[in-house]
Short mmCIF file of C-alpha atoms and ligand atoms in Angstrom, two decimals:
data_model
loop_
_atom_site.label_atom_id
_atom_site.label_comp_id
_atom_site.label_asym_id
_atom_site.label_seq_id
_atom_site.Cartn_x
_atom_site.Cartn_y
_atom_site.Cartn_z
CA MET Q 1 11.03 65.05 14.11
CA LYS Q 2 12.20 67.17 11.21
CA ASN Q 3 11.35 70.81 10.76
CA TYR Q 4 9.41 71.51 7.61
CA GLU Q 5 8.87 74.79 5.84
CA ASN Q 6 5.42 74.03 4.41
CA LEU Q 7 4.12 71.35 6.74
CA ASP Q 8 3.11 71.28 10.38
CA ILE Q 9 3.62 67.92 12.02
CA GLU Q 10 2.26 66.74 15.33
CA ILE Q 11 2.18 63.24 16.80
CA LYS Q 12 -0.64 62.73 19.27
CA ASP Q 13 -2.17 59.49 20.62
CA GLY Q 14 -0.61 57.34 17.91
CA VAL Q 15 -1.74 59.69 15.13
CA TYR Q 16 0.66 61.52 12.82
CA TRP Q 17 -1.08 64.80 11.95
CA LEU Q 18 0.32 66.14 8.69
CA THR Q 19 -0.94 69.66 8.01
CA LEU Q 20 -0.31 71.23 4.61
CA ASN Q 21 0.67 74.72 5.58
CA ARG Q 22 0.72 77.20 2.75
CA PRO Q 23 -2.67 78.82 3.24
CA GLU Q 24 -1.74 82.00 1.38
CA ALA Q 25 -1.59 79.85 -1.80
CA ARG Q 26 -4.59 77.71 -0.70
CA ASN Q 27 -2.06 74.96 0.16
CA ALA Q 28 -1.18 74.50 -3.53
CA LEU Q 29 1.32 71.66 -3.85
CA ASP Q 30 4.60 73.01 -5.21
CA ALA Q 31 7.76 70.92 -5.67
CA SER Q 32 9.16 71.75 -2.27
CA MET Q 33 5.90 70.87 -0.49
CA LEU Q 34 5.69 67.55 -2.36
CA ASN Q 35 9.26 66.78 -1.37
CA GLU Q 36 8.41 67.54 2.25
CA ILE Q 37 5.29 65.34 2.16
CA ASP Q 38 7.49 62.54 0.81
CA GLN Q 39 9.90 62.95 3.73
CA ALA Q 40 7.05 63.20 6.24
CA ILE Q 41 5.53 59.93 5.00
CA ASP Q 42 8.91 58.22 5.48
CA GLU Q 43 9.10 59.71 8.94
CA ALA Q 44 5.58 58.54 9.85
CA GLU Q 45 6.33 55.03 8.52
CA GLN Q 46 9.25 54.82 10.92
CA GLU Q 47 7.30 55.93 14.00
CA GLU Q 48 6.47 52.62 15.64
CA ASN Q 49 3.65 53.99 17.76
CA VAL Q 50 1.89 55.65 14.83
CA LYS Q 51 -0.88 53.66 13.17
CA VAL Q 52 -2.73 56.45 11.36
CA ILE Q 53 -1.65 59.49 9.34
CA ILE Q 54 -4.24 62.25 9.11
CA ILE Q 55 -3.64 64.74 6.31
CA GLN Q 56 -5.37 68.13 6.55
CA GLY Q 57 -4.95 71.65 5.22
CA ALA Q 58 -4.09 74.71 7.30
CA GLY Q 59 -6.65 77.50 7.32
CA ASP Q 60 -10.36 76.98 6.81
CA LYS Q 61 -10.36 77.71 3.06
CA SER Q 62 -8.47 74.83 1.54
CA PHE Q 63 -7.27 71.26 1.95
CA ALA Q 64 -5.09 71.73 -1.15
CA ALA Q 65 -5.81 73.66 -4.36
CA GLY Q 66 -3.80 71.26 -6.55
CA ALA Q 67 -0.44 71.35 -8.22
CA ASP Q 68 1.25 74.74 -8.24
CA ILE Q 69 0.03 76.22 -11.52
CA LYS Q 70 2.93 78.68 -11.69
CA GLN Q 71 5.37 75.76 -11.70
CA LEU Q 72 3.14 73.74 -14.09
CA ASN Q 73 3.23 76.60 -16.57
CA ALA Q 74 6.95 76.04 -17.19
CA ARG Q 75 6.85 72.24 -17.30
CA LYS Q 76 7.96 70.35 -20.46
CA PRO Q 77 6.40 67.12 -21.86
CA LEU Q 78 9.10 64.72 -20.66
CA GLU Q 79 8.89 66.20 -17.16
CA ALA Q 80 5.41 64.66 -16.92
CA LEU Q 81 7.00 61.20 -17.16
CA VAL Q 82 8.95 61.35 -13.91
CA PRO Q 83 7.25 59.70 -10.88
CA GLY Q 84 6.43 63.16 -9.43
CA MET Q 85 3.10 63.69 -7.74
CA GLN Q 86 1.68 60.41 -9.08
CA GLY Q 87 4.64 58.50 -7.64
CA LEU Q 88 4.22 60.19 -4.27
CA TYR Q 89 0.51 59.40 -4.14
CA ASN Q 90 1.22 55.74 -5.03
CA LYS Q 91 3.63 55.72 -2.11
CA ILE Q 92 0.92 57.14 0.14
CA GLU Q 93 -1.55 54.48 -1.03
CA ASN Q 94 1.00 51.72 -0.38
CA CYS Q 95 2.07 53.15 2.97
CA LYS Q 96 1.79 50.64 5.82
CA LYS Q 97 0.01 53.15 8.07
CA VAL Q 98 -3.64 53.99 7.49
CA THR Q 99 -4.06 57.35 5.79
CA VAL Q 100 -7.04 59.62 6.39
CA ALA Q 101 -7.74 62.85 4.50
CA ALA Q 102 -9.68 65.36 6.61
CA VAL Q 103 -10.97 67.74 3.96
CA SER Q 104 -12.18 71.24 4.67
CA GLY Q 105 -12.46 73.74 1.81
CA TYR Q 106 -10.91 73.20 -1.62
CA ALA Q 107 -9.57 69.78 -2.63
CA LEU Q 108 -8.93 70.49 -6.29
CA GLY Q 109 -6.77 68.79 -8.91
CA GLY Q 110 -3.72 67.33 -7.18
CA GLY Q 111 -5.37 68.18 -3.84
CA CYS Q 112 -8.38 66.02 -4.68
CA GLU Q 113 -6.01 63.33 -5.97
CA LEU Q 114 -4.12 63.41 -2.67
CA ALA Q 115 -7.39 62.76 -0.83
CA LEU Q 116 -8.22 59.97 -3.31
CA ALA Q 117 -4.89 58.27 -2.55
CA CYS Q 118 -5.79 58.11 1.16
CA ASP Q 119 -7.58 55.08 2.59
CA ILE Q 120 -10.40 57.13 4.13
CA ARG Q 121 -11.77 60.56 3.26
CA ILE Q 122 -13.70 62.67 5.74
CA ALA Q 123 -15.42 65.68 4.20
CA ALA Q 124 -16.53 68.77 6.04
CA LYS Q 125 -19.69 70.49 4.89
CA ASN Q 126 -17.63 73.23 3.22
CA ALA Q 127 -15.43 70.74 1.32
CA LYS Q 128 -15.14 71.39 -2.41
CA PHE Q 129 -13.87 68.45 -4.42
CA GLY Q 130 -13.07 68.74 -8.11
CA LEU Q 131 -10.69 67.85 -10.91
CA PRO Q 132 -10.56 71.10 -12.92
CA GLU Q 133 -7.40 70.21 -14.87
CA LEU Q 134 -9.14 70.34 -18.27
CA ASN Q 135 -9.68 74.07 -17.67
CA LEU Q 136 -5.88 74.36 -17.81
CA GLY Q 137 -5.51 72.29 -20.99
CA ILE Q 138 -4.18 69.27 -19.09
CA ILE Q 139 -5.68 66.16 -17.50
CA PRO Q 140 -5.60 64.86 -13.91
CA GLY Q 141 -2.14 63.33 -13.71
CA ALA Q 142 -1.70 62.19 -10.13
CA GLY Q 143 -3.98 59.18 -10.20
CA GLY Q 144 -7.25 61.09 -10.67
CA THR Q 145 -8.35 59.43 -13.91
CA GLN Q 146 -7.89 56.01 -12.33
CA ARG Q 147 -8.67 56.35 -8.61
CA LEU Q 148 -11.75 58.55 -9.04
CA SER Q 149 -13.41 56.08 -11.42
CA ARG Q 150 -12.54 53.16 -9.16
CA ILE Q 151 -14.01 54.98 -6.16
CA ILE Q 152 -17.19 56.56 -7.60
CA GLY Q 153 -17.61 54.67 -10.89
CA LYS Q 154 -16.61 55.53 -14.45
CA GLY Q 155 -19.72 57.54 -15.39
CA ARG Q 156 -19.59 59.91 -12.45
CA ALA Q 157 -15.80 60.20 -12.71
CA LEU Q 158 -16.00 61.14 -16.39
CA ASP Q 159 -18.67 63.72 -15.56
CA MET Q 160 -16.48 65.32 -12.87
CA ILE Q 161 -13.33 65.21 -15.02
CA LEU Q 162 -14.91 66.42 -18.29
CA THR Q 163 -17.03 69.20 -16.79
CA GLY Q 164 -14.57 70.15 -14.05
CA LYS Q 165 -17.54 70.55 -11.73
CA ILE Q 166 -16.96 71.04 -8.04
CA ILE Q 167 -19.01 69.12 -5.49
CA ASP Q 168 -19.50 69.85 -1.80
CA GLY Q 169 -18.91 67.56 1.16
CA GLU Q 170 -22.47 66.28 1.37
CA GLU Q 171 -22.55 65.34 -2.33
CA ALA Q 172 -19.10 63.76 -2.01
CA GLU Q 173 -20.36 61.50 0.77
CA ARG Q 174 -23.56 60.70 -1.15
CA ILE Q 175 -21.65 59.42 -4.19
CA GLY Q 176 -18.99 57.62 -2.15
CA LEU Q 177 -16.11 59.97 -2.84
CA ALA Q 178 -16.00 60.79 0.87
CA THR Q 179 -16.34 58.06 3.45
CA TYR Q 180 -17.82 60.39 6.10
CA TYR Q 181 -19.41 63.81 6.10
CA THR Q 182 -19.41 66.17 9.07
CA SER Q 183 -19.54 69.82 10.10
CA GLU Q 184 -16.35 71.92 9.83
CA LYS Q 185 -16.28 72.17 13.62
CA GLU Q 186 -16.42 68.41 14.09
CA LEU Q 187 -13.93 67.50 11.32
CA ALA Q 188 -10.81 67.01 13.47
CA ALA Q 189 -12.77 65.19 16.18
CA LYS Q 190 -14.31 62.86 13.59
CA ALA Q 191 -10.89 62.12 12.09
CA GLU Q 192 -9.55 61.50 15.59
CA ALA Q 193 -12.42 59.12 16.38
CA VAL Q 194 -11.88 57.11 13.19
CA ALA Q 195 -8.14 56.98 13.92
CA ALA Q 196 -8.79 55.84 17.51
CA GLU Q 197 -10.97 52.97 16.28
CA ILE Q 198 -8.32 51.86 13.77
CA SER Q 199 -5.57 52.21 16.38
CA LYS Q 200 -7.14 49.47 18.51
CA LYS Q 201 -6.21 46.98 15.79
CA GLY Q 202 -2.86 45.24 15.39
CA PRO Q 203 -0.42 46.94 13.00
CA VAL Q 204 0.38 43.73 11.09
CA ALA Q 205 -3.29 43.04 10.46
CA ILE Q 206 -3.81 46.67 9.40
CA GLN Q 207 -0.98 46.42 6.93
CA LEU Q 208 -2.12 43.07 5.54
CA ALA Q 209 -5.73 44.24 5.17
CA LYS Q 210 -4.62 47.37 3.29
CA PHE Q 211 -2.33 45.27 1.10
CA ALA Q 212 -5.05 42.74 0.23
CA VAL Q 213 -7.63 45.43 -0.63
CA HIS Q 214 -5.31 47.68 -2.67
CA LYS Q 215 -3.37 44.97 -4.48
CA GLY Q 216 -6.43 42.83 -5.11
CA TYR Q 217 -8.54 45.66 -6.51
CA ASP Q 218 -7.04 45.89 -9.98
CA ILE Q 219 -6.57 42.25 -10.84
CA ASP Q 220 -8.83 39.29 -11.59
CA GLU Q 221 -10.85 38.05 -8.62
CA GLY Q 222 -9.31 34.59 -8.50
CA THR Q 223 -5.77 35.92 -8.15
CA ALA Q 224 -7.00 38.58 -5.73
CA MET Q 225 -8.54 35.85 -3.56
CA TRP Q 226 -5.11 34.23 -3.41
CA ILE Q 227 -3.60 37.54 -2.29
CA GLU Q 228 -6.19 37.51 0.49
CA LYS Q 229 -5.40 33.87 1.40
CA LEU Q 230 -1.66 34.45 1.47
CA SER Q 231 -2.10 37.64 3.53
CA GLN Q 232 -4.27 35.68 5.96
CA ALA Q 233 -1.61 32.95 6.16
CA VAL Q 234 0.90 35.64 7.19
CA ALA Q 235 -1.59 36.95 9.80
CA PHE Q 236 -2.08 33.39 11.15
CA GLY Q 237 1.64 33.22 11.88
CA THR Q 238 1.69 36.31 14.10
CA GLU Q 239 1.66 36.63 17.89
CA ASP Q 240 -1.02 39.29 17.38
CA LYS Q 241 -3.38 36.61 16.00
CA LYS Q 242 -2.79 34.45 19.06
CA GLU Q 243 -3.32 37.50 21.30
CA GLY Q 244 -6.47 38.74 19.49
CA THR Q 245 -8.21 35.36 19.49
CA SER Q 246 -7.12 34.55 23.08
CA ALA Q 247 -8.31 37.96 24.31
CA PHE Q 248 -11.76 37.26 22.85
CA ILE Q 249 -11.97 33.84 24.51
CA GLU Q 250 -10.71 35.23 27.84
CA LYS Q 251 -13.13 38.18 27.62
CA ARG Q 252 -10.43 40.84 27.88
CA LYS Q 253 -9.01 43.60 25.68
CA ALA Q 254 -6.30 42.55 23.24
CA THR Q 255 -2.84 44.09 23.49
CA PHE Q 256 -1.25 43.87 20.07
CA LYS Q 257 2.52 43.92 19.74
CA ASN Q 258 3.16 44.23 16.00
CA ARG Q 259 4.63 40.76 15.61
N1 LIG S 1 -1.28 76.97 -7.87
C1 LIG S 1 -0.63 78.10 -7.56
N2 LIG S 1 -1.20 79.09 -6.85
C2 LIG S 1 -2.46 78.92 -6.44
C3 LIG S 1 -3.20 77.75 -6.73
C4 LIG S 1 -2.55 76.73 -7.49
N3 LIG S 1 -3.13 75.57 -7.77
N4 LIG S 1 -4.43 77.89 -6.21
C5 LIG S 1 -4.45 79.08 -5.60
N5 LIG S 1 -3.29 79.71 -5.75
C6 LIG S 1 -2.90 81.04 -5.27
C7 LIG S 1 -3.47 82.13 -6.15
O1 LIG S 1 -2.65 82.33 -7.28
C8 LIG S 1 -3.47 83.30 -5.19
O2 LIG S 1 -2.17 83.79 -5.12
P1 LIG S 1 -1.92 85.40 -5.08
O3 LIG S 1 -2.54 85.84 -3.80
O4 LIG S 1 -0.42 85.51 -5.10
O5 LIG S 1 -2.60 85.94 -6.29
C9 LIG S 1 -3.78 82.63 -3.84
O6 LIG S 1 -3.48 81.26 -3.98
C10 LIG S 1 -5.25 82.74 -3.44
O7 LIG S 1 -6.01 82.26 -4.53
P2 LIG S 1 -7.37 82.96 -5.00
O8 LIG S 1 -7.25 84.44 -4.87
O9 LIG S 1 -7.71 82.42 -6.34
O10 LIG S 1 -8.34 82.41 -3.86
P3 LIG S 1 -9.89 82.10 -3.92
O11 LIG S 1 -10.27 81.72 -2.55
O12 LIG S 1 -10.63 83.20 -4.59
O13 LIG S 1 -10.01 80.81 -4.88
C11 LIG S 1 -9.44 78.59 -5.64
C12 LIG S 1 -9.48 79.59 -4.47
C13 LIG S 1 -10.86 78.27 -6.13
C14 LIG S 1 -8.77 77.33 -5.08
C15 LIG S 1 -8.64 79.19 -6.82
O14 LIG S 1 -7.43 79.70 -6.32
C16 LIG S 1 -8.32 78.19 -7.89
O15 LIG S 1 -9.17 77.92 -8.75
N6 LIG S 1 -7.11 77.61 -7.87
C17 LIG S 1 -6.65 76.69 -8.88
C18 LIG S 1 -7.31 75.31 -8.73
C19 LIG S 1 -6.85 74.36 -9.83
O16 LIG S 1 -7.06 74.57 -11.00
N7 LIG S 1 -6.19 73.24 -9.42
C20 LIG S 1 -5.69 72.27 -10.32
C21 LIG S 1 -4.21 72.49 -10.52
S1 LIG S 1 -3.54 71.45 -11.78
C22 LIG S 1 -3.23 69.98 -11.04
O17 LIG S 1 -3.43 69.78 -9.86
C23 LIG S 1 -2.63 68.96 -11.97
C24 LIG S 1 -2.55 67.57 -11.49
O18 LIG S 1 -3.31 66.70 -11.81
C25 LIG S 1 -1.45 67.16 -10.63
#
């Protein structure tokens, strides 16, 4: 495992824990941190025993307070066209491992968008989600305008984006922004439990299910159904399918092998 300056990494029970570790700046995502997250995702992808990546923030105050505003201040128009944070979050969404954001404290701007790019969001009671970019004279630029409306609906997304309002964990769960809501104390345990449930599944099926949901979401239903069919055809060709169905018939636990 690499050594990172702004991340803490731990692999435990098939889970890659990625902790954003710049609490003195509320885990604001500067260029070097984004570069390290990119490398960490590559690293997690290559870990055969890892099925789930849990992203969390160090300290109890913040998941991530967004893009580093000091660096943003100097940025020129054409610099917004590089893949940057949006590209990284697309990579996270398309990652073959399942990604879980365990959010305690502030998840603002690019921090909220990072959580939105994950497959599952678990919010602690003290979570504070918001897209306050308009306060800075810019707009959410790391997938926020698109993913938030797809997740909570266009009306609510426009309200959050245009007012810049910040919502807590309970509200986030109520409107579907967060998948689960828990106490701060239980956050890591809840993330662990969700990861453990997912980890019982076969990695090929996990990857195909993610692929079918994400790729099918933005296109017409008929074509999306074909994505599902073709993904299922791939699953039908795996040893894991034989193992999973045989295990059920033989009344035993399946042992998936990723092939
Ligand atoms: N960028 C750079 N530094 C940040 C930061 C950010 N996004 N958020 C916090 N910090 C720094 C502060 O400058 C401060 O540093 P100093 O101690 O050197 O002054 C330190 O973190 C602690 O911050 P506060 O004193 O403000 O802490 P707080 O607990 O009172 O407030 C906060 C926390 C509500 C998160 C507040 O810091 C804040 O509003 N931060 C900015 C949030 C924001 O606007 N995010 C959107 C960024 S733009 C974006 O993300 C664009 C995009 O779409 C990609």
